Backbone as numpy.savetxt, mean C-alpha at the origin, in Angstrom:
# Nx Ny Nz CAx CAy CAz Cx Cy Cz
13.47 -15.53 21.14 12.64 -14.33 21.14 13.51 -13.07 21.14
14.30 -12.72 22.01 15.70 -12.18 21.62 15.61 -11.76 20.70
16.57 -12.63 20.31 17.06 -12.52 17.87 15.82 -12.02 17.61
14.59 -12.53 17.90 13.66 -12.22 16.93 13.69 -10.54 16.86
13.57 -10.23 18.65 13.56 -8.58 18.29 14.52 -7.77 17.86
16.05 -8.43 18.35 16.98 -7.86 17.47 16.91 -7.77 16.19
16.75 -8.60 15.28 16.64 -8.34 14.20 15.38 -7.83 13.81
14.44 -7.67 14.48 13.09 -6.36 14.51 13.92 -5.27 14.52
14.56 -4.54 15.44 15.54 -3.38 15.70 16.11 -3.25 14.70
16.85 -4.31 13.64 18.04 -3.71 12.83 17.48 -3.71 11.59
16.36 -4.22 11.55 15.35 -3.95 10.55 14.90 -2.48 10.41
14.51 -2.06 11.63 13.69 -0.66 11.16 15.13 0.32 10.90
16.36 0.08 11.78 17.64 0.75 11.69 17.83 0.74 10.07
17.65 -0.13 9.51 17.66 -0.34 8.14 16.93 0.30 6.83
16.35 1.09 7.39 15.32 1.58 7.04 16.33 3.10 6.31
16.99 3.31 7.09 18.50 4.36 6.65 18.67 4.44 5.64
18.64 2.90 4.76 19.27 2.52 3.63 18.09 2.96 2.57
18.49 2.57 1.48 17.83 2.66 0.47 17.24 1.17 0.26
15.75 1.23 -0.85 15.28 -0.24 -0.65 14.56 0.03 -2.03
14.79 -1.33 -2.46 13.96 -1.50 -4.00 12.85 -2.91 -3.61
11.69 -2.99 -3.86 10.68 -3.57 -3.70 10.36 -4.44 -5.26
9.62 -5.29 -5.37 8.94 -6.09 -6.46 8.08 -7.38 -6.06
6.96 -7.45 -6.37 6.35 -8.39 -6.52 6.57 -9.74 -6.71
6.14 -10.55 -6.49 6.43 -12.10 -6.73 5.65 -12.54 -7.58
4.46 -11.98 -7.84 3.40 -12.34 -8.75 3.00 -10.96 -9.28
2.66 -10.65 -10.15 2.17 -9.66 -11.46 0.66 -9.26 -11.13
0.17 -9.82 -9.98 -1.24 -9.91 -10.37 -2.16 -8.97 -9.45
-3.57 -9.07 -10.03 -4.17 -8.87 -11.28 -3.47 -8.23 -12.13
-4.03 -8.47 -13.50 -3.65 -7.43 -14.62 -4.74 -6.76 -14.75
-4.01 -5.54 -14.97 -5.03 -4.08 -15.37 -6.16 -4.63 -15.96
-7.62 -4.43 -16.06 -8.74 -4.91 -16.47 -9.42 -2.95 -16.72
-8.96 -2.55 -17.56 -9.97 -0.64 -17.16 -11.17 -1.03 -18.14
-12.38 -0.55 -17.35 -13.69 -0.41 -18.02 -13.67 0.30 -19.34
-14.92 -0.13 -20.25 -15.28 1.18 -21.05 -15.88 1.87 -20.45
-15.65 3.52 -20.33 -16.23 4.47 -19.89 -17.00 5.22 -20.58
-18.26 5.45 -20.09 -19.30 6.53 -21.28 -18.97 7.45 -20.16
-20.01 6.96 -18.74 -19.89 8.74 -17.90 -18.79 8.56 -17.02
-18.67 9.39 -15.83 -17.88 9.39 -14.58 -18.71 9.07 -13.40
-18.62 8.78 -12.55 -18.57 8.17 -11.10 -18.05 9.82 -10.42
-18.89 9.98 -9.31 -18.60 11.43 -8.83 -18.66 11.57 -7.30
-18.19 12.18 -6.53 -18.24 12.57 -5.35 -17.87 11.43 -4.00
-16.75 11.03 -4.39 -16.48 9.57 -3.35 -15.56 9.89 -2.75
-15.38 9.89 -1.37 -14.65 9.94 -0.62 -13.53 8.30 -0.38
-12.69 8.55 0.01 -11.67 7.21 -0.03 -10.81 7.76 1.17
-10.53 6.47 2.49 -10.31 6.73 3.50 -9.10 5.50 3.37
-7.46 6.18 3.31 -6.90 4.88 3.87 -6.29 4.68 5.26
-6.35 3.39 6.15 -5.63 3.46 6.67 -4.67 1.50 6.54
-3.75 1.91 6.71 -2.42 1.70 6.65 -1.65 1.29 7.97
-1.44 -0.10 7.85 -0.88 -0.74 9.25 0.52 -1.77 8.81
1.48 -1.79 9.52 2.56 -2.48 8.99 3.16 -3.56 10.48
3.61 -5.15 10.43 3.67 -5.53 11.43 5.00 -6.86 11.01
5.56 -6.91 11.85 6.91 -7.30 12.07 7.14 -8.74 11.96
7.80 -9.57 12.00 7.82 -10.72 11.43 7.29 -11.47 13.49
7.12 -10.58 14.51 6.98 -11.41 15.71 5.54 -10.45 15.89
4.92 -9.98 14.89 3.27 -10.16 15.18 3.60 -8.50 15.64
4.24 -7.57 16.13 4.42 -6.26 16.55 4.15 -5.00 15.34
3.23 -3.97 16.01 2.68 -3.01 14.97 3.99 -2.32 14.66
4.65 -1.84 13.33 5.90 -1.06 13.10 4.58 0.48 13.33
5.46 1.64 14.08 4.95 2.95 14.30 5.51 3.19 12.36
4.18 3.93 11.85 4.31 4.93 10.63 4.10 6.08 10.55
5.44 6.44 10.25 5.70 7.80 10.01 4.60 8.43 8.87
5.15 10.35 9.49 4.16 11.01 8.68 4.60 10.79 7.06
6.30 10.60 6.99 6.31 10.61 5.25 5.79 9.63 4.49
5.88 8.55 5.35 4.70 7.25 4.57 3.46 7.55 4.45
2.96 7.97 5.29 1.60 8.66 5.41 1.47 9.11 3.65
2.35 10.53 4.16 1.85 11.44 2.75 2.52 10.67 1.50
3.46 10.05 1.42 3.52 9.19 0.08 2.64 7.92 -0.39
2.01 7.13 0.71 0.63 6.36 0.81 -0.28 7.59 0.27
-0.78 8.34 0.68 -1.87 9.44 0.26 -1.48 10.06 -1.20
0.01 10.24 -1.66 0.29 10.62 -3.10 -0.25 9.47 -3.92
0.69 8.44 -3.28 -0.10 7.18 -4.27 -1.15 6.78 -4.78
-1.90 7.14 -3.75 -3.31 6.38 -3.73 -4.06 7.33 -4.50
-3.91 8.66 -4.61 -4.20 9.96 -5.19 -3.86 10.21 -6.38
-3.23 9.98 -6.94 -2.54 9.75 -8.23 -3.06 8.57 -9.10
-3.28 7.44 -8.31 -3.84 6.13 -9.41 -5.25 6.91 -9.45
-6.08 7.52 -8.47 -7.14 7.23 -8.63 -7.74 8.24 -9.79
-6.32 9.32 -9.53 -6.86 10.16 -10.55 -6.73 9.89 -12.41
-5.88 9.02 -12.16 -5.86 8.36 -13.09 -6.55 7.50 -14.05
-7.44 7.02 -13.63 -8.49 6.29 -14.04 -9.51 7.60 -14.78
-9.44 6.93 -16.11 -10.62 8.04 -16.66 -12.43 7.84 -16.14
-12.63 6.84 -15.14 -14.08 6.68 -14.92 -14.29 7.68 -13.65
-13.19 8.16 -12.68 -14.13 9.18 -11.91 -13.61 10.58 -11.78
-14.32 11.22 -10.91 -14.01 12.47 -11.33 -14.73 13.31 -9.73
-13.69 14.26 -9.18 -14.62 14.60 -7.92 -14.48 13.96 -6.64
-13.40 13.54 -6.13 -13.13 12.85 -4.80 -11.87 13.20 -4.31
-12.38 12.55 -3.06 -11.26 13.04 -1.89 -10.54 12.00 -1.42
-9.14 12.47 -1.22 -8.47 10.81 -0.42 -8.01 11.44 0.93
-8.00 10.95 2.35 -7.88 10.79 3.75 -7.09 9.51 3.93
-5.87 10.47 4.49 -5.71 9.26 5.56 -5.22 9.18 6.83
-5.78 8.48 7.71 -5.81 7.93 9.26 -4.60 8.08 9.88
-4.45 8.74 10.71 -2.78 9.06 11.03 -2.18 10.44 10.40
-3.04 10.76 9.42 -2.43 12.41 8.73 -3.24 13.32 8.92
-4.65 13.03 8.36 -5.23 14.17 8.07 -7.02 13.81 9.46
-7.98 15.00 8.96 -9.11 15.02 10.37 -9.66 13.87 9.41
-10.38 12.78 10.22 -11.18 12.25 9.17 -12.82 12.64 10.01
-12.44 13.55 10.82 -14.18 14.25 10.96 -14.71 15.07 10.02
-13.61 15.45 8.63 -13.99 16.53 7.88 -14.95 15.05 6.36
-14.92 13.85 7.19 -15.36 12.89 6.00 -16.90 12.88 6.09
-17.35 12.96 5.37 -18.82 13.16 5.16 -19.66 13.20 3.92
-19.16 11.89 3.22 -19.93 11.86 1.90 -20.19 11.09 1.67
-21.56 10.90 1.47 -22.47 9.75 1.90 -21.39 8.18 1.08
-20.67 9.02 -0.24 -20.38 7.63 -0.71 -18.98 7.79 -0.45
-18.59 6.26 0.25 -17.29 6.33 1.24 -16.35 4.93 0.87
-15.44 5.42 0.55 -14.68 3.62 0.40 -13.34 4.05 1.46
-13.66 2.73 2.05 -12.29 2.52 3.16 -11.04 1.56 2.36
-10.15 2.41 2.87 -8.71 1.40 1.59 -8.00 0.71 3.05
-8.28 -0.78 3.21 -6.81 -0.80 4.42 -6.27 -1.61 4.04
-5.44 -1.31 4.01 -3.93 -2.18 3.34 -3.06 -2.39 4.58
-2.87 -3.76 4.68 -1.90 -4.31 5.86 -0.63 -5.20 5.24
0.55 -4.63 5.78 1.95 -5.89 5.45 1.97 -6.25 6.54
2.78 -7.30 6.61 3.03 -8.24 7.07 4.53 -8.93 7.18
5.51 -8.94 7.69 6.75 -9.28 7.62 7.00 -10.59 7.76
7.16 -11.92 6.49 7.07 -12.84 6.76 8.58 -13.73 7.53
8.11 -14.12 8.67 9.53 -14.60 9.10 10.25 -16.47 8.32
10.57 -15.74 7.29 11.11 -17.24 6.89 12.90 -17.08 6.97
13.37 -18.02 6.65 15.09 -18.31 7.18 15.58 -17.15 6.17
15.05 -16.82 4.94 16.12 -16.09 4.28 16.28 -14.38 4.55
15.42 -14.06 5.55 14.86 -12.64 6.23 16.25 -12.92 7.56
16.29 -14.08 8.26 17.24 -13.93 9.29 18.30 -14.02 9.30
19.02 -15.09 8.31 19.79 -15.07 7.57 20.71 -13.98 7.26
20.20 -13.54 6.58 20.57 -11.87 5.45 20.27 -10.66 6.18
19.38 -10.74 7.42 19.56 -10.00 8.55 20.69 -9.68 9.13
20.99 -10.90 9.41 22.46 -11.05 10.18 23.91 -10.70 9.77
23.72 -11.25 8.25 24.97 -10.51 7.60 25.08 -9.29 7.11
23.50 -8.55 6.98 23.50 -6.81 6.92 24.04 -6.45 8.15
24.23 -6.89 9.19 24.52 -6.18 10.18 25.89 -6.59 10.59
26.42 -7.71 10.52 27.94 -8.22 10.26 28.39 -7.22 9.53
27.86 -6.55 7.94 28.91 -6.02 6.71 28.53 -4.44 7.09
27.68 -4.09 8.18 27.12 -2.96 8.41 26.66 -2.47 7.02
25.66 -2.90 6.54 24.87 -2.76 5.45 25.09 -3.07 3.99
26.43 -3.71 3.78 26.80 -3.85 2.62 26.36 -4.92 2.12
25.85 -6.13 3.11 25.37 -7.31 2.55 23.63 -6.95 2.11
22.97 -7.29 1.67 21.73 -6.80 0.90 20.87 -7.76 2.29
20.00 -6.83 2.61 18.52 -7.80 3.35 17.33 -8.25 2.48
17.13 -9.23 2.47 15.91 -9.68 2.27 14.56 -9.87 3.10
13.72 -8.68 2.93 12.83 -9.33 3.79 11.42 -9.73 2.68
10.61 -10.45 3.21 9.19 -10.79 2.18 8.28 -9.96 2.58
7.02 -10.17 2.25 5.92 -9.18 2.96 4.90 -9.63 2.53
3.94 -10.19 3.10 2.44 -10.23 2.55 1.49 -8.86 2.71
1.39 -8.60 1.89 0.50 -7.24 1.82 -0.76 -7.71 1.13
-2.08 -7.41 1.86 -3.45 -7.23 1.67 -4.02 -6.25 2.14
-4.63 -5.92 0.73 -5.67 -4.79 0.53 -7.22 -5.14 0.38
-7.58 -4.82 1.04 -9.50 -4.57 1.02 -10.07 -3.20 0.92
-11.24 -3.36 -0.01 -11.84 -1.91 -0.05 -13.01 -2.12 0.14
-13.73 -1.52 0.73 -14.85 -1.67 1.25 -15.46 -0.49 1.30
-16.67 -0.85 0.09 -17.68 0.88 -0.36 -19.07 0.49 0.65
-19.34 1.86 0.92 -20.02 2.30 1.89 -21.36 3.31 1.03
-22.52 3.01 1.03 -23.02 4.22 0.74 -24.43 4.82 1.71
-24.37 5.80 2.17 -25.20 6.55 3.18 -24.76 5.91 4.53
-24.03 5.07 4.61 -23.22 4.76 5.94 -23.45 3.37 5.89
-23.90 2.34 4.88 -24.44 1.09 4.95 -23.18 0.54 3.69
-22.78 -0.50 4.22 -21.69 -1.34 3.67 -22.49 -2.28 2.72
-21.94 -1.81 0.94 -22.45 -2.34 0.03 -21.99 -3.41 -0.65
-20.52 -3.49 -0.73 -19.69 -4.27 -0.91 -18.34 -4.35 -0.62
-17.27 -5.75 -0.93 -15.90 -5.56 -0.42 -15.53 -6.32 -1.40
-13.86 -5.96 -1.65 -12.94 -6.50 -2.60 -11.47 -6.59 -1.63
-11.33 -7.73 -1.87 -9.68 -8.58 -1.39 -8.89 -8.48 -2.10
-7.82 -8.17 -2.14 -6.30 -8.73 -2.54 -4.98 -8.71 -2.01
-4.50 -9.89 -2.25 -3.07 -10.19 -1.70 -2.32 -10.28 -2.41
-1.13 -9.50 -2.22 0.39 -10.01 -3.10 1.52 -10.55 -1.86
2.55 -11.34 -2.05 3.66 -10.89 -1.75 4.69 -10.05 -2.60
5.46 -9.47 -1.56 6.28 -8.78 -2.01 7.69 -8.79 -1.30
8.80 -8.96 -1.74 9.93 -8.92 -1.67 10.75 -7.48 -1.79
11.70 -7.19 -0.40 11.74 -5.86 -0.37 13.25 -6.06 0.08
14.35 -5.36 -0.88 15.60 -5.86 -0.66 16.52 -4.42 -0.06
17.20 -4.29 1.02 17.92 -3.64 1.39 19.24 -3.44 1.29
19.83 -2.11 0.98 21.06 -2.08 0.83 21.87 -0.85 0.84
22.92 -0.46 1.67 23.59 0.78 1.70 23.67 1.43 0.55
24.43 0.32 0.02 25.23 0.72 -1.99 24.08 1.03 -2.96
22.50 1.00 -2.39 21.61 1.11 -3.24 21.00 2.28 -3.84
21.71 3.24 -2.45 21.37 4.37 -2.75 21.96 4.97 -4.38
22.56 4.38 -4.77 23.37 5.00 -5.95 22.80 4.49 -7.02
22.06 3.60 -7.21 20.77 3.13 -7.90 19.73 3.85 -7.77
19.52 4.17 -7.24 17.95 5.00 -6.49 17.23 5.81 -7.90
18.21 6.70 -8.32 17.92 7.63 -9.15 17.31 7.15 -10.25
17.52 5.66 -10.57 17.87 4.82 -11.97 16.31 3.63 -11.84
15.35 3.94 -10.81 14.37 2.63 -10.38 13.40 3.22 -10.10
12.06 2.60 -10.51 10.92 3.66 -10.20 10.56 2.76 -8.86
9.74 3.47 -8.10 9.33 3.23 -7.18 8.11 2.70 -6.86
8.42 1.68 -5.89 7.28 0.58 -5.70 6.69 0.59 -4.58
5.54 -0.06 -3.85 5.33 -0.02 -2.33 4.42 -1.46 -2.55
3.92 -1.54 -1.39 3.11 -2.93 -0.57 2.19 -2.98 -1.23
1.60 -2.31 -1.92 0.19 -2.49 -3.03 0.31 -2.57 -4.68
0.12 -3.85 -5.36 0.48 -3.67 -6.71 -0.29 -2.46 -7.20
0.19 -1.79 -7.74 -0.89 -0.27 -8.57 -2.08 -0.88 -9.15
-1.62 -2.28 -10.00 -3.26 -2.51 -10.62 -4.09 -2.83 -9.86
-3.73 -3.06 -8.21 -4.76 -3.44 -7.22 -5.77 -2.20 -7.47
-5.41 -0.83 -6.90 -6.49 0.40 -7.05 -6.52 0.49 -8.39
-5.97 0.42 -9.58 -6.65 0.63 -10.52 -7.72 -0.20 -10.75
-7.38 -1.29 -11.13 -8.60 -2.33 -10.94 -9.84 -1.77 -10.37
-9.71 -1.67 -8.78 -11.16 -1.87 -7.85 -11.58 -0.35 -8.79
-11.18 0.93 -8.77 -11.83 2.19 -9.12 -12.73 1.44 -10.68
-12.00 0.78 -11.22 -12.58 0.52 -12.94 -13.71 -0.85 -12.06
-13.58 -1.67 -11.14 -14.53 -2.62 -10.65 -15.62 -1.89 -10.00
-15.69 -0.58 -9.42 -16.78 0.05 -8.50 -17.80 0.62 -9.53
-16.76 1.52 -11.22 -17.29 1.52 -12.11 -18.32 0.92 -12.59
-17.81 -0.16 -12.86 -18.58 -1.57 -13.87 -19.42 -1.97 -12.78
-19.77 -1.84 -11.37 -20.27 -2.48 -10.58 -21.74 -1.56 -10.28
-21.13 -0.17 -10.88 -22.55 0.85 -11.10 -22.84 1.08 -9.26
-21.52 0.91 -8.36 -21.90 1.30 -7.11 -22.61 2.32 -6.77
-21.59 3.74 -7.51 -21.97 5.06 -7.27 -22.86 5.48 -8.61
-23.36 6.72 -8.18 -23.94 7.48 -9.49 -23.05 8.49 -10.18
-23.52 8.16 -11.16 -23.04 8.95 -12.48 -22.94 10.27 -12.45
-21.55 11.16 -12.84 -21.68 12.25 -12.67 -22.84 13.14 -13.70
-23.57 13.97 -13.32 -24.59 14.55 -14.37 -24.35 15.25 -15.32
-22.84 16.00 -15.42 -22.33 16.90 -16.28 -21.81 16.32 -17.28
């Protein structure tokens, strides 16, 4: 139990470093609706929990916060089916200012899976003082769950793992790698083009 938290500790210490992320699986693939109208006035609430390979909540910072909230803000605007919404999230912003009748909750949870090649490669990041690369895994699941007039209409699941590799020397890569996190992107693209096609919300009138 020890080790376990030590290498909890030199994990988040690790965090210093620079880190490139990727998927293990691709999946879903993008599926975008045909769009005639827009979808209008939806509020989207995330919150965002991260937990350690011995079951312990990691504390998240405000810059995850606001780069979780860029993210999530950016795909959604992306999608040509809506138009007119707000993104919140839990830990950043009031969510007493939320008040529209149509409401989707985003919570996305990782998960730090403790298998041998996380302790392993733990151990020798901290032997080479960061020069050896960490491996850690991550199960990350996302659920969204639309809400309308305060009554829960439906929910959508998904899980990826993800593989998230650490490394001092990485920083010098950094510039050269786009950036990834715990949620495949086609996850929210998807559900926004699935809430679409699902005719949850109403149509914008304009």
């Amino acid at each position: 139990m020890k080790f376990l938290k030590f290498a909890m500790t030199i994990l988040l210490i690790s965090t210093l470093n620079q880190c490139i992320t990727y998927l293990k699986k691709d999946i879903p693939a993008y599926n975008p609706a045909k769009v005639e109208k827009k979808i209008s006035n939806v509020d989207f609430v995330l919150f965002y929990k991260s937990f350690n390979a011995i079951g312990e909540k990691f504390p998240v910072s405000e810059a995850v916060h606001k780069a979780n909230k860029q993210a999530f803000t950016e795909i959604i605007a992306g999608c040509k089916c809506i138009s007119k919404f707000n993104v919140y999230v839990d830990g950043l912003d009031d969510l007493s200012k939320v008040n529209n009748k149509n409401l989707v909750n985003i919570e996305v949870t990782s998960r730090v899976k403790p298998n041998s090649a996380f302790f392993i490669t733990t151990t020798l990041h901290v032997i080479t003082a960061g020069l050896f690369p960490l491996f850690a895994e991550f199960n990350g699941k996302t659920e969204f769950i639309a809400f309308s007039q305060g009554k829960e209409i439906k929910r959508y699941s998904y899980e990826n793992d993800v593989v998230e590799v650490r490394q001092l020397l990485l920083i010098f890569a950094m510039p050269f790698t786009q950036r990834s996190y715990i949620t495949n992107q086609n996850v929210p693209d998807n559900f926004v083009n699935d809430i679409y096609r699902d005719k949850l919300y109403s149509f914008d009138s304009n």
